[in-house]
Short mmCIF file of C-alpha atoms and ligand atoms in Angstrom, two decimals:
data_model
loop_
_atom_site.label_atom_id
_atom_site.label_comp_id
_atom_site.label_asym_id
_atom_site.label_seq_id
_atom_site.Cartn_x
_atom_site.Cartn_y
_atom_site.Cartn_z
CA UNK U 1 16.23 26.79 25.16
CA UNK U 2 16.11 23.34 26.79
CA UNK U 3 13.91 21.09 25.16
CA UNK U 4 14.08 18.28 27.36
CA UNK U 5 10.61 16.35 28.34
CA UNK U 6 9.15 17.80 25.24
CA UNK U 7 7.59 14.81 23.73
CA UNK U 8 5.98 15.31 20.30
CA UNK U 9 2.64 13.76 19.98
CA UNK U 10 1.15 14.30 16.42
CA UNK U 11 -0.16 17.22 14.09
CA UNK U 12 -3.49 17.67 15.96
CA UNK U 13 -2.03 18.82 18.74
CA UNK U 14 0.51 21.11 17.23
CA UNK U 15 -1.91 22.95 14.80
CA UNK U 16 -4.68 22.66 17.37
CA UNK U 17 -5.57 26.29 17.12
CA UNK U 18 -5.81 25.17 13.11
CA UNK U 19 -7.89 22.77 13.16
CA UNK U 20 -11.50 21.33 13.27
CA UNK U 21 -11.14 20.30 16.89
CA UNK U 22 -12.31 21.46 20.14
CA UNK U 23 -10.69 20.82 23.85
CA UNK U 24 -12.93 17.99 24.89
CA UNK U 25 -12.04 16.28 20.99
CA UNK U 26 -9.79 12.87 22.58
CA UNK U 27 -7.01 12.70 19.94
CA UNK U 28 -6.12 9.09 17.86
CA UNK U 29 -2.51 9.74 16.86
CA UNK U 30 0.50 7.71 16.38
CA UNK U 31 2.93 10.71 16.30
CA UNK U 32 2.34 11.71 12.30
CA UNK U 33 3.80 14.70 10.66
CA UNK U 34 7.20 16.78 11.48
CA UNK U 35 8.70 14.87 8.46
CA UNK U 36 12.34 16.14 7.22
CA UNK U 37 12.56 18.80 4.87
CA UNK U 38 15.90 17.58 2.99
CA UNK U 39 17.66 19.69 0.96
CA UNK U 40 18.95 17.67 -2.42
CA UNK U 41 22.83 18.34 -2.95
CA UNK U 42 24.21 15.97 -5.42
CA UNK U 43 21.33 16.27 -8.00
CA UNK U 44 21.07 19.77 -8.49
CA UNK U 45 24.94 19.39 -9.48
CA UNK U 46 23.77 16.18 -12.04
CA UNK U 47 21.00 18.57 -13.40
CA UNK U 48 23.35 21.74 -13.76
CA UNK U 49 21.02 23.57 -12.87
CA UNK U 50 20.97 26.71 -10.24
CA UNK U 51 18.02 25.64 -8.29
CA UNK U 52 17.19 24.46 -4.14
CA UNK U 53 15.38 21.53 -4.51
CA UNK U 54 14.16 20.64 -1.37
CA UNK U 55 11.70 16.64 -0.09
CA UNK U 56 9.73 16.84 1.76
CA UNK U 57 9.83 13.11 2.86
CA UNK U 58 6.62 11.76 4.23
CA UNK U 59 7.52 8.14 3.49
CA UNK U 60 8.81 8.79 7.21
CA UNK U 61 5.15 8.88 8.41
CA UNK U 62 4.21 6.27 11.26
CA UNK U 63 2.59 3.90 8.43
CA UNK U 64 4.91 5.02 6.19
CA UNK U 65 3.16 8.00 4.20
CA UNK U 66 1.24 11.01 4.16
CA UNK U 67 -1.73 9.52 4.38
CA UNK U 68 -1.50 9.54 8.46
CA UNK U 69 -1.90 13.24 8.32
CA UNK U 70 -5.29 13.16 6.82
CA UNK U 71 -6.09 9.52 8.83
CA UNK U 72 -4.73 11.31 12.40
CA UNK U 73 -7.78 13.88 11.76
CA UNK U 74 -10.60 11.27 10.21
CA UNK U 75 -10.69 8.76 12.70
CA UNK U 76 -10.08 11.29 15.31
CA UNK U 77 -13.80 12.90 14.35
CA UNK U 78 -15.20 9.72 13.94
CA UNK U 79 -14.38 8.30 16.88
CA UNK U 80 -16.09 11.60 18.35
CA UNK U 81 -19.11 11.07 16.41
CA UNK U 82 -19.51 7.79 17.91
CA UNK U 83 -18.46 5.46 14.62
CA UNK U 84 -17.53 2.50 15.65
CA UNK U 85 -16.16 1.44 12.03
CA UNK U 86 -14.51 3.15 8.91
CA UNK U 87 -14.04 2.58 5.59
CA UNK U 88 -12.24 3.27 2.14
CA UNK U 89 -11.20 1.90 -1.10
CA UNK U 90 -7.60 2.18 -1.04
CA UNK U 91 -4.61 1.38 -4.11
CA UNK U 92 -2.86 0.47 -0.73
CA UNK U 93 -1.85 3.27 1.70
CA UNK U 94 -5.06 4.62 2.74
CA UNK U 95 -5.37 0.68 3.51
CA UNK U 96 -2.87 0.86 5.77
CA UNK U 97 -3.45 4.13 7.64
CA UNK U 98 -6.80 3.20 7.75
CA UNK U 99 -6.34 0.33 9.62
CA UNK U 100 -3.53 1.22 11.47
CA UNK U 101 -6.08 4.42 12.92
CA UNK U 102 -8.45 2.23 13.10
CA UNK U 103 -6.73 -0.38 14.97
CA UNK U 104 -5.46 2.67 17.49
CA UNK U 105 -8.70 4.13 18.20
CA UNK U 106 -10.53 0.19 18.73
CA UNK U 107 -12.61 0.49 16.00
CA UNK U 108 -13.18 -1.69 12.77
CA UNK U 109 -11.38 -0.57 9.36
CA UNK U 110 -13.10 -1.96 6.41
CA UNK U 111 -10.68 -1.77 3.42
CA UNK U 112 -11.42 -1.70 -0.12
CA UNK U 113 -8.11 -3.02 -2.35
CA UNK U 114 -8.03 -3.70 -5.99
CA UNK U 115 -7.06 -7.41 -5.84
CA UNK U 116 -3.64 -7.92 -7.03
CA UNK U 117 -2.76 -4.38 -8.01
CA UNK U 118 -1.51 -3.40 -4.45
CA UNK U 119 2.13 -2.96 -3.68
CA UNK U 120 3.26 -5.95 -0.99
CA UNK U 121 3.85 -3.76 1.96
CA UNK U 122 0.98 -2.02 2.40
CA UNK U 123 -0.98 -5.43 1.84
CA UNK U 124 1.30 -6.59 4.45
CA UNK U 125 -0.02 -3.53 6.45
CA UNK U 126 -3.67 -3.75 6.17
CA UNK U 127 -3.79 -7.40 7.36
CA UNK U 128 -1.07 -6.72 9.90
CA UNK U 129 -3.23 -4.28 11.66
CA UNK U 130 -6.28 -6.11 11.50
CA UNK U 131 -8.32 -4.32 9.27
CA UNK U 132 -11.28 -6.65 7.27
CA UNK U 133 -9.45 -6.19 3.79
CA UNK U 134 -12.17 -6.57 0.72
CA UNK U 135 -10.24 -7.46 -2.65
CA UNK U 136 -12.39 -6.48 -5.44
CA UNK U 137 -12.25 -7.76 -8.57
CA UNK U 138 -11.74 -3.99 -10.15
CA UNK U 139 -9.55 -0.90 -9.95
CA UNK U 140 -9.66 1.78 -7.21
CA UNK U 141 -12.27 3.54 -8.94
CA UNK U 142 -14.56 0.26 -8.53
CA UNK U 143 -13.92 0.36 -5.45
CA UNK U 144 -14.61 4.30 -4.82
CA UNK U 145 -17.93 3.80 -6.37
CA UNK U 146 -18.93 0.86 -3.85
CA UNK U 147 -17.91 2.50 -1.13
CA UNK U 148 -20.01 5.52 -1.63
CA UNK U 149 -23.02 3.21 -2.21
CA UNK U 150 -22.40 1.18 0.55
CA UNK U 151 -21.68 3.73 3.45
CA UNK U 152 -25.77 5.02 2.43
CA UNK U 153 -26.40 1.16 3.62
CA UNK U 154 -24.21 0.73 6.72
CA UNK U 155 -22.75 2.24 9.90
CA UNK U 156 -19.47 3.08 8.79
CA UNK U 157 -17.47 6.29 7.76
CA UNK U 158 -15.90 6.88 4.59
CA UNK U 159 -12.26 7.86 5.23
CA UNK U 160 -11.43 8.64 1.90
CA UNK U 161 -10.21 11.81 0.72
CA UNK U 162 -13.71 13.41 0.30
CA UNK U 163 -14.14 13.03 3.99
CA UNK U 164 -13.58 16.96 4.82
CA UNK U 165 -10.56 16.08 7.86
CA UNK U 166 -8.43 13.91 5.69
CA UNK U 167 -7.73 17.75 3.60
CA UNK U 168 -7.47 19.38 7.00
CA UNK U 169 -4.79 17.25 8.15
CA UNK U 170 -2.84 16.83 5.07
CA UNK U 171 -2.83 20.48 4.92
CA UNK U 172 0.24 20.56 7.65
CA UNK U 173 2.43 19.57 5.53
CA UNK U 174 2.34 22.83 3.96
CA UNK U 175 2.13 24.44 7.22
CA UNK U 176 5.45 22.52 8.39
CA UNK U 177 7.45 23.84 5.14
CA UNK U 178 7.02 26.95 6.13
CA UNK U 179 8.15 26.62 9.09
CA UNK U 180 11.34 25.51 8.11
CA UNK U 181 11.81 27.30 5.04
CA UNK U 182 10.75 30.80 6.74
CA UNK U 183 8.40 31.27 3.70
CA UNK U 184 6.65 29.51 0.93
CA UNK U 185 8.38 27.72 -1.82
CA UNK U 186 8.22 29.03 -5.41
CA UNK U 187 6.96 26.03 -6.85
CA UNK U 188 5.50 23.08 -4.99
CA UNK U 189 5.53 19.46 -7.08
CA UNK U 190 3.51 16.34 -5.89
CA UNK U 191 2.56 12.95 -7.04
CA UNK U 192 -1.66 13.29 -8.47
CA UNK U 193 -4.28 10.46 -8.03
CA UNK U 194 -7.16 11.67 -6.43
CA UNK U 195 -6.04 15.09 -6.41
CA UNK U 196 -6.85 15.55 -2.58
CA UNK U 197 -2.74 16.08 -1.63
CA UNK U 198 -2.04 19.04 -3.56
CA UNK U 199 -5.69 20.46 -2.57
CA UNK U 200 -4.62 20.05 0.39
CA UNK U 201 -1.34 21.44 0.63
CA UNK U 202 -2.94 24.76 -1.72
CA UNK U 203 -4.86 25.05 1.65
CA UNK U 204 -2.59 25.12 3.91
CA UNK U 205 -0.38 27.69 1.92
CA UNK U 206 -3.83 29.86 1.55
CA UNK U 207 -4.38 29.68 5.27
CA UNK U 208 -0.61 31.15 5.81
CA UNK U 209 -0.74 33.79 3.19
CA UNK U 210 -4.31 35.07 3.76
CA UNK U 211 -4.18 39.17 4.04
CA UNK U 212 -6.93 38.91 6.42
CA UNK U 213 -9.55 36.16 8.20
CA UNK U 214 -12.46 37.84 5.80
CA UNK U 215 -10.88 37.92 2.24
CA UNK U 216 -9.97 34.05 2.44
CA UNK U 217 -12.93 32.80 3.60
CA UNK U 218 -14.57 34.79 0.29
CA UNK U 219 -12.16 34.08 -2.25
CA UNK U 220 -10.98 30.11 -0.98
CA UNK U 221 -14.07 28.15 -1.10
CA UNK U 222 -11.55 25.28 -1.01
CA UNK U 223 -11.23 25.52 3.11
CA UNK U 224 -14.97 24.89 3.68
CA UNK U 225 -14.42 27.91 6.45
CA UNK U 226 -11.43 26.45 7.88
CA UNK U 227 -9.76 29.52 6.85
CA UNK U 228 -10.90 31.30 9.77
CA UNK U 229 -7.73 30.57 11.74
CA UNK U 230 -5.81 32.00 8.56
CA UNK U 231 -2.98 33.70 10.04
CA UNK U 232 -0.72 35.88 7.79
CA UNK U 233 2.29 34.50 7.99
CA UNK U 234 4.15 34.21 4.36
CA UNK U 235 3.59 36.42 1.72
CA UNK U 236 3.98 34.17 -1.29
CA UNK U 237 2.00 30.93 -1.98
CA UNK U 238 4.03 28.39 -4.88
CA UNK U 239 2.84 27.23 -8.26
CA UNK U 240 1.21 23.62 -7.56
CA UNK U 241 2.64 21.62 -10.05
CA UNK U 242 0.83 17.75 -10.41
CA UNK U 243 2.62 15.05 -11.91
CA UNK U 244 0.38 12.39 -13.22
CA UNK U 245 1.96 8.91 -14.74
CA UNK U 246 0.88 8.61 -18.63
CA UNK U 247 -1.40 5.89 -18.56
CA UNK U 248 -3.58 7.20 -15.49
CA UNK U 249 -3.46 11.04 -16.59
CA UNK U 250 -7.01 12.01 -16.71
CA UNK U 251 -6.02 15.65 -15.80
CA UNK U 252 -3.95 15.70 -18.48
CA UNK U 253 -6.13 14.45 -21.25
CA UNK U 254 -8.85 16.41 -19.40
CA UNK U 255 -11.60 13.65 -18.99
CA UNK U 256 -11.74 10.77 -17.02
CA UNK U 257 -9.75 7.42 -17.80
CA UNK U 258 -11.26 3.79 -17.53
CA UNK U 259 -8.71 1.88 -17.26
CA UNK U 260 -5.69 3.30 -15.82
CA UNK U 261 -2.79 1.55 -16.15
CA UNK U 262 0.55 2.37 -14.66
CA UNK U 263 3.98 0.88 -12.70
CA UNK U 264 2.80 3.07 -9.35
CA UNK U 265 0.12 1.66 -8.22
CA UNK U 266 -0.62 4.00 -5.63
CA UNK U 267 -1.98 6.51 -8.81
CA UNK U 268 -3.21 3.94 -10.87
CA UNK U 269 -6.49 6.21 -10.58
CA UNK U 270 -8.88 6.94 -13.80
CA UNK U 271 -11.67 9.06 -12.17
CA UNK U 272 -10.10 11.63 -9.34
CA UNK U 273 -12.36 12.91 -6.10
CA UNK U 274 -11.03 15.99 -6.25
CA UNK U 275 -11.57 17.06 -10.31
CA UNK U 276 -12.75 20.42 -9.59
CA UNK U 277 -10.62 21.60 -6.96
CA UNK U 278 -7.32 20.77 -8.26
CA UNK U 279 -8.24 22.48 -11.51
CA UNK U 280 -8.85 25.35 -9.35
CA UNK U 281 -5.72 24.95 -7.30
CA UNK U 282 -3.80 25.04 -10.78
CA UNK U 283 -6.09 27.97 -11.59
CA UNK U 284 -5.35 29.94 -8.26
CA UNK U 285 -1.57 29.25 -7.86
CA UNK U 286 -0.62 29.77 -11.92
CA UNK U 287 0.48 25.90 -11.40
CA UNK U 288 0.11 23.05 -13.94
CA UNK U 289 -0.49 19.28 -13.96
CA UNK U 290 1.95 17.22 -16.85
CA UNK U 291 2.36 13.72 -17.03
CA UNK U 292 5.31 11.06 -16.81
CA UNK U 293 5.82 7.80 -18.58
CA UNK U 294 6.51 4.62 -15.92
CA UNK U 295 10.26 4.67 -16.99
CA UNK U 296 11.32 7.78 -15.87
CA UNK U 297 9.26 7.76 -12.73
CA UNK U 298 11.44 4.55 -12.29
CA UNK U 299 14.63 6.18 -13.31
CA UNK U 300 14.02 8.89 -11.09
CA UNK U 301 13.44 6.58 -8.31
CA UNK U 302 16.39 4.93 -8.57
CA UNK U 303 18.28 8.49 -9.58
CA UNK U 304 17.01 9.83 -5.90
CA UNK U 305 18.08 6.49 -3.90
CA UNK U 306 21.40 6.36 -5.30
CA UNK U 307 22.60 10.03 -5.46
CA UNK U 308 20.88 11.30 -2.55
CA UNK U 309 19.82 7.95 -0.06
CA UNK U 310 16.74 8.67 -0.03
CA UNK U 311 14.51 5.81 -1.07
CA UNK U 312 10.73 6.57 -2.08
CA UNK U 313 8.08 4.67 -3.72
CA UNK U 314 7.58 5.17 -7.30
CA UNK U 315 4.40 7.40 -7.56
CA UNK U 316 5.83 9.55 -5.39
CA UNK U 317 9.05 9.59 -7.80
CA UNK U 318 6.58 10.71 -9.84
CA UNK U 319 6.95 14.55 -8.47
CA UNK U 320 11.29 14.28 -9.49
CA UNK U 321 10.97 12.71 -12.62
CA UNK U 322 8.49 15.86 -13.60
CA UNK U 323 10.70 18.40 -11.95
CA UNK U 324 13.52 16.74 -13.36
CA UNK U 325 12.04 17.52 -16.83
CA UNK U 326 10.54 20.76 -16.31
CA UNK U 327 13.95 22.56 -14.71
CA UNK U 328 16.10 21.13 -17.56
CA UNK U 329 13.31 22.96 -20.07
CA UNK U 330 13.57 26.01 -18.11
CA UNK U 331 9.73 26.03 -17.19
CA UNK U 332 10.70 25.31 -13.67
CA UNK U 333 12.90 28.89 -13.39
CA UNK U 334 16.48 29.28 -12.79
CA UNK U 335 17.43 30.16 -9.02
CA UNK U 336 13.92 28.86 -7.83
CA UNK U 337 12.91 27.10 -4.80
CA UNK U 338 11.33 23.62 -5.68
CA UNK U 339 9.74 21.15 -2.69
CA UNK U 340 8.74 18.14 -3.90
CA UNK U 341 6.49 15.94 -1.71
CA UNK U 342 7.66 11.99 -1.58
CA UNK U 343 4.27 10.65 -0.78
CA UNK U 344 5.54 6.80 0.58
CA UNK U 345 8.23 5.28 1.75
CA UNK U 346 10.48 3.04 -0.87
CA UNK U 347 9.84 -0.05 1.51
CA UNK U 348 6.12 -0.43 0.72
CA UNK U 349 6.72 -1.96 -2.92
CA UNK U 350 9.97 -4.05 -2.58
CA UNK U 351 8.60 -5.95 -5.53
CA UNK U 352 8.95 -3.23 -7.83
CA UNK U 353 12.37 -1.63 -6.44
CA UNK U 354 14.04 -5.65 -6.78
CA UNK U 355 12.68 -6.33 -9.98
CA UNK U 356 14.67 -2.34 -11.62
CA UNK U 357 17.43 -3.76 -9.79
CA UNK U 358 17.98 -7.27 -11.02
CA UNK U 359 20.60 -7.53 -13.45
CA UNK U 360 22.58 -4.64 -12.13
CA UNK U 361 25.89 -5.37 -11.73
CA UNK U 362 26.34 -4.21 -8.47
CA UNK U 363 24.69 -7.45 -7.03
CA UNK U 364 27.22 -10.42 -7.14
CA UNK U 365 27.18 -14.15 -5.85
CA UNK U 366 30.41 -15.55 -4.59
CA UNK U 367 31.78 -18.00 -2.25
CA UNK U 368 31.86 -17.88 1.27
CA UNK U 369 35.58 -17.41 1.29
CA UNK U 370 37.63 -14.59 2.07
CA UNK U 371 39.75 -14.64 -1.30
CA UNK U 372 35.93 -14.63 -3.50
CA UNK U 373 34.99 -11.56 -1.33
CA UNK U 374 38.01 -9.96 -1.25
CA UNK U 375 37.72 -10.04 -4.97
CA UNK U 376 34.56 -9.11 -5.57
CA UNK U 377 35.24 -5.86 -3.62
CA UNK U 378 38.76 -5.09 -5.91
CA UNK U 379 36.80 -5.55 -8.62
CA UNK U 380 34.51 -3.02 -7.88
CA UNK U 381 36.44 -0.27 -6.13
CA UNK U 382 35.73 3.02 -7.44
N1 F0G P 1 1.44 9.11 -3.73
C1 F0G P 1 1.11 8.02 -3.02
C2 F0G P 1 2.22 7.21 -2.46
C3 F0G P 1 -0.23 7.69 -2.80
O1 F0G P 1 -0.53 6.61 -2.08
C4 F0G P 1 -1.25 8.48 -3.37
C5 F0G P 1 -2.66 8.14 -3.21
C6 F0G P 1 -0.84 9.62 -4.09
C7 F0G P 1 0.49 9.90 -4.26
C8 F0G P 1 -1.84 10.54 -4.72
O2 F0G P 1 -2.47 11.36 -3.78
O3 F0G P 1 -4.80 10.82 -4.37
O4 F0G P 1 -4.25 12.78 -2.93
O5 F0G P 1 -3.70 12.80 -5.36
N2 F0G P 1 -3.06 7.06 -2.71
C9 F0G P 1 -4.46 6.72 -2.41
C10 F0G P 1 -4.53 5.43 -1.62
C11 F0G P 1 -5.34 6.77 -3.58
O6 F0G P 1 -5.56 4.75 -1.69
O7 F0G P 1 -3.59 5.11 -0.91
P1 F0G P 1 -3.88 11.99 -4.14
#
């Protein structure tokens, strides 16, 4: 079929028919979505282990992660409601989406960050794009609070996760893995802060697996009706599996944390938006949330860049360093298909990717000779 003059112009418009939007809805999109689905070959080997492990690499998002889904589909239905600003508290890449939507559709972002604790990049972002960035002296949860309280006292839209559209655009991603795979995975892993992502993506699976339009609006009170354009087209939905890291684990220790503390700073989250639902996601898919310490998220971050080229931030290493552990135990079967969702892109937190690199020896100083670089390359041929 020829393609040509096919231009692809974001996840609203593909899912349309899926979606909480009508003809006359004008669409604020910078392209998001139709991220590579890319199949790991070298680890499986490392791990021994008969098993596809496919990424599902949303670091490759405009603003570099899978935040623009939900964003695309927030500011798009508050721009039709007539908001002329948004707002969120953000551990850095709502921050950026935010304001990069925001900037898109001429409206004001307002941006909630916990001061210092933000990965470099997506600071970088946030002020790049223009958005009024608000360091509080706090952690994201602070700032989660105050933005509740303060949208009841001013003309602006929350675009956080428990806005209803951020969950109905994330849920593509599910939507697109399907696509590609020709049916669901058997176990789906993902990165947990707020819990929104993987009750997100347990939507869109539900919408593609539903028997019928009437049984999944009864039974998946998670779609808030959405499920109406469920559409039977897999017959399997995964086990959601949610990696938390140890100090910010709150599903794990099954209460809420105070002071989370952990190397990703993307889930450095104590009190998650989306408690009950993801303990009903786990519930409905048979899934399960575990936690990982900060050094193997960071080994597995490095593990991914340098066996596969494929360079993610660390909470979304998060989802491989879990997998990692749970296929070498055997709880992840033998001759399973895995997805894991990398949530960012590697770039936003250079910081934290130089620092786990310093003192390796693959980074040498010489001369500006050719006999000092012609050595240093002998001396490290393989
Ligand atoms: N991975 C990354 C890279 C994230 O930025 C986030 C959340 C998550 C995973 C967790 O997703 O909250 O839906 O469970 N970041 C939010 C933010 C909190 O403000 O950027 P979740």
């Amino acid at each position: 079929m020829n393609t040509f003059g096919h231009r692809y112009t974001g996840l609203i418009e593909k899912y349309r028919d899926r979606l909480p939007v009508s003809e006359s809805t004008s669409i604020i999109s910078l392209g998001e979505g139709n991220t590579p689905l890319i199949k790991l070959s070298n680890l499986p080997k490392v791990l021994k282990k008969d098993v596809d492990i496919y990424v599902k690499y949303e670091g490759l998002n405009p603003t570099g992660s899978f935040k623009d889904r939900g964003m695309t589909m927030a500011v798009t239905k508050a721009v039709e409601a007539g908001s002329k600003a948004i707002i969120c508290a953000s551990t850095g890449n709502t921050s950026a989406a935010a304001a990069a939507y925001a900037a898109r559709a001429g409206i004001t972002a307002f941006v909630l960050i916990p001061d210092g604790k933000i990965a470099m990049g997506k600071l970088a972002q946030a002020m790049m794009y223009g958005a009024i960035t608000i360091q509080i002296k706090g952690n994201f949860d602070d700032g989660m609070r105050l933005v509740k309280e303060v949208a009841d006292h001013a003309p602006v839209t929350i675009v956080n996760s428990i806005n209803p559209y951020r969950l109905q655009g994330q849920k593509t991603a599910a939507f697109e893995i399907v696509e590609e795979l020709g049916r669901a995975p058997d176990y789906h892993c993902l990165p947990v802060g707020n819990a929104g992502n993987i009750t997100a993506h347990w939507m869109g699976y539900c919408e593609m697996s539903a028997p019928d339009v009437t049984k999944v609006t009864e039974s998946c009170a998670l779609c808030e009706g959405h499920c109406k354009y469920a559409c039977n087209i897999i017959g399997n939905r995964p086990k959601m599996i949610g990696y938390q890291a140890a100090g910010s684990a709150p599903f794990i220790r099954g209460a809420m944390v105070d002071n989370p503390e952990t190397v990703a700073t993307a889930i450095r989250i104590g009190h998650p938006q989306s408690w009950d639902r993801a303990w009903k996601v786990m519930s409905e898919s048979g899934g399960w949330f575990d936690e990982c310490s900060d050094e193997t998220i960071l080994q597995a971050q490095k593990l991914l860049a340098q066996s596969e080229g494929i360079f993610c931030e660390p909470a979304s290493a998060a989802s491989l360093a879990g997998a990692i552990r749970d296929i070498q135990s055997g709880k992840i079967a033998e001759g399973s298909t895995i997805v894991l969702t990398l949530t960012g892109n590697g770039l936003k937190d250079p910081d934290t990717a130089i620092g786990q690199c310093q003192g390796d020896a693959k980074m040498v100083t010489v001369g500006a000779d050719l006999e000092s670089v012609r050595a240093a390359i002998l001396h490290n041929m393989s």
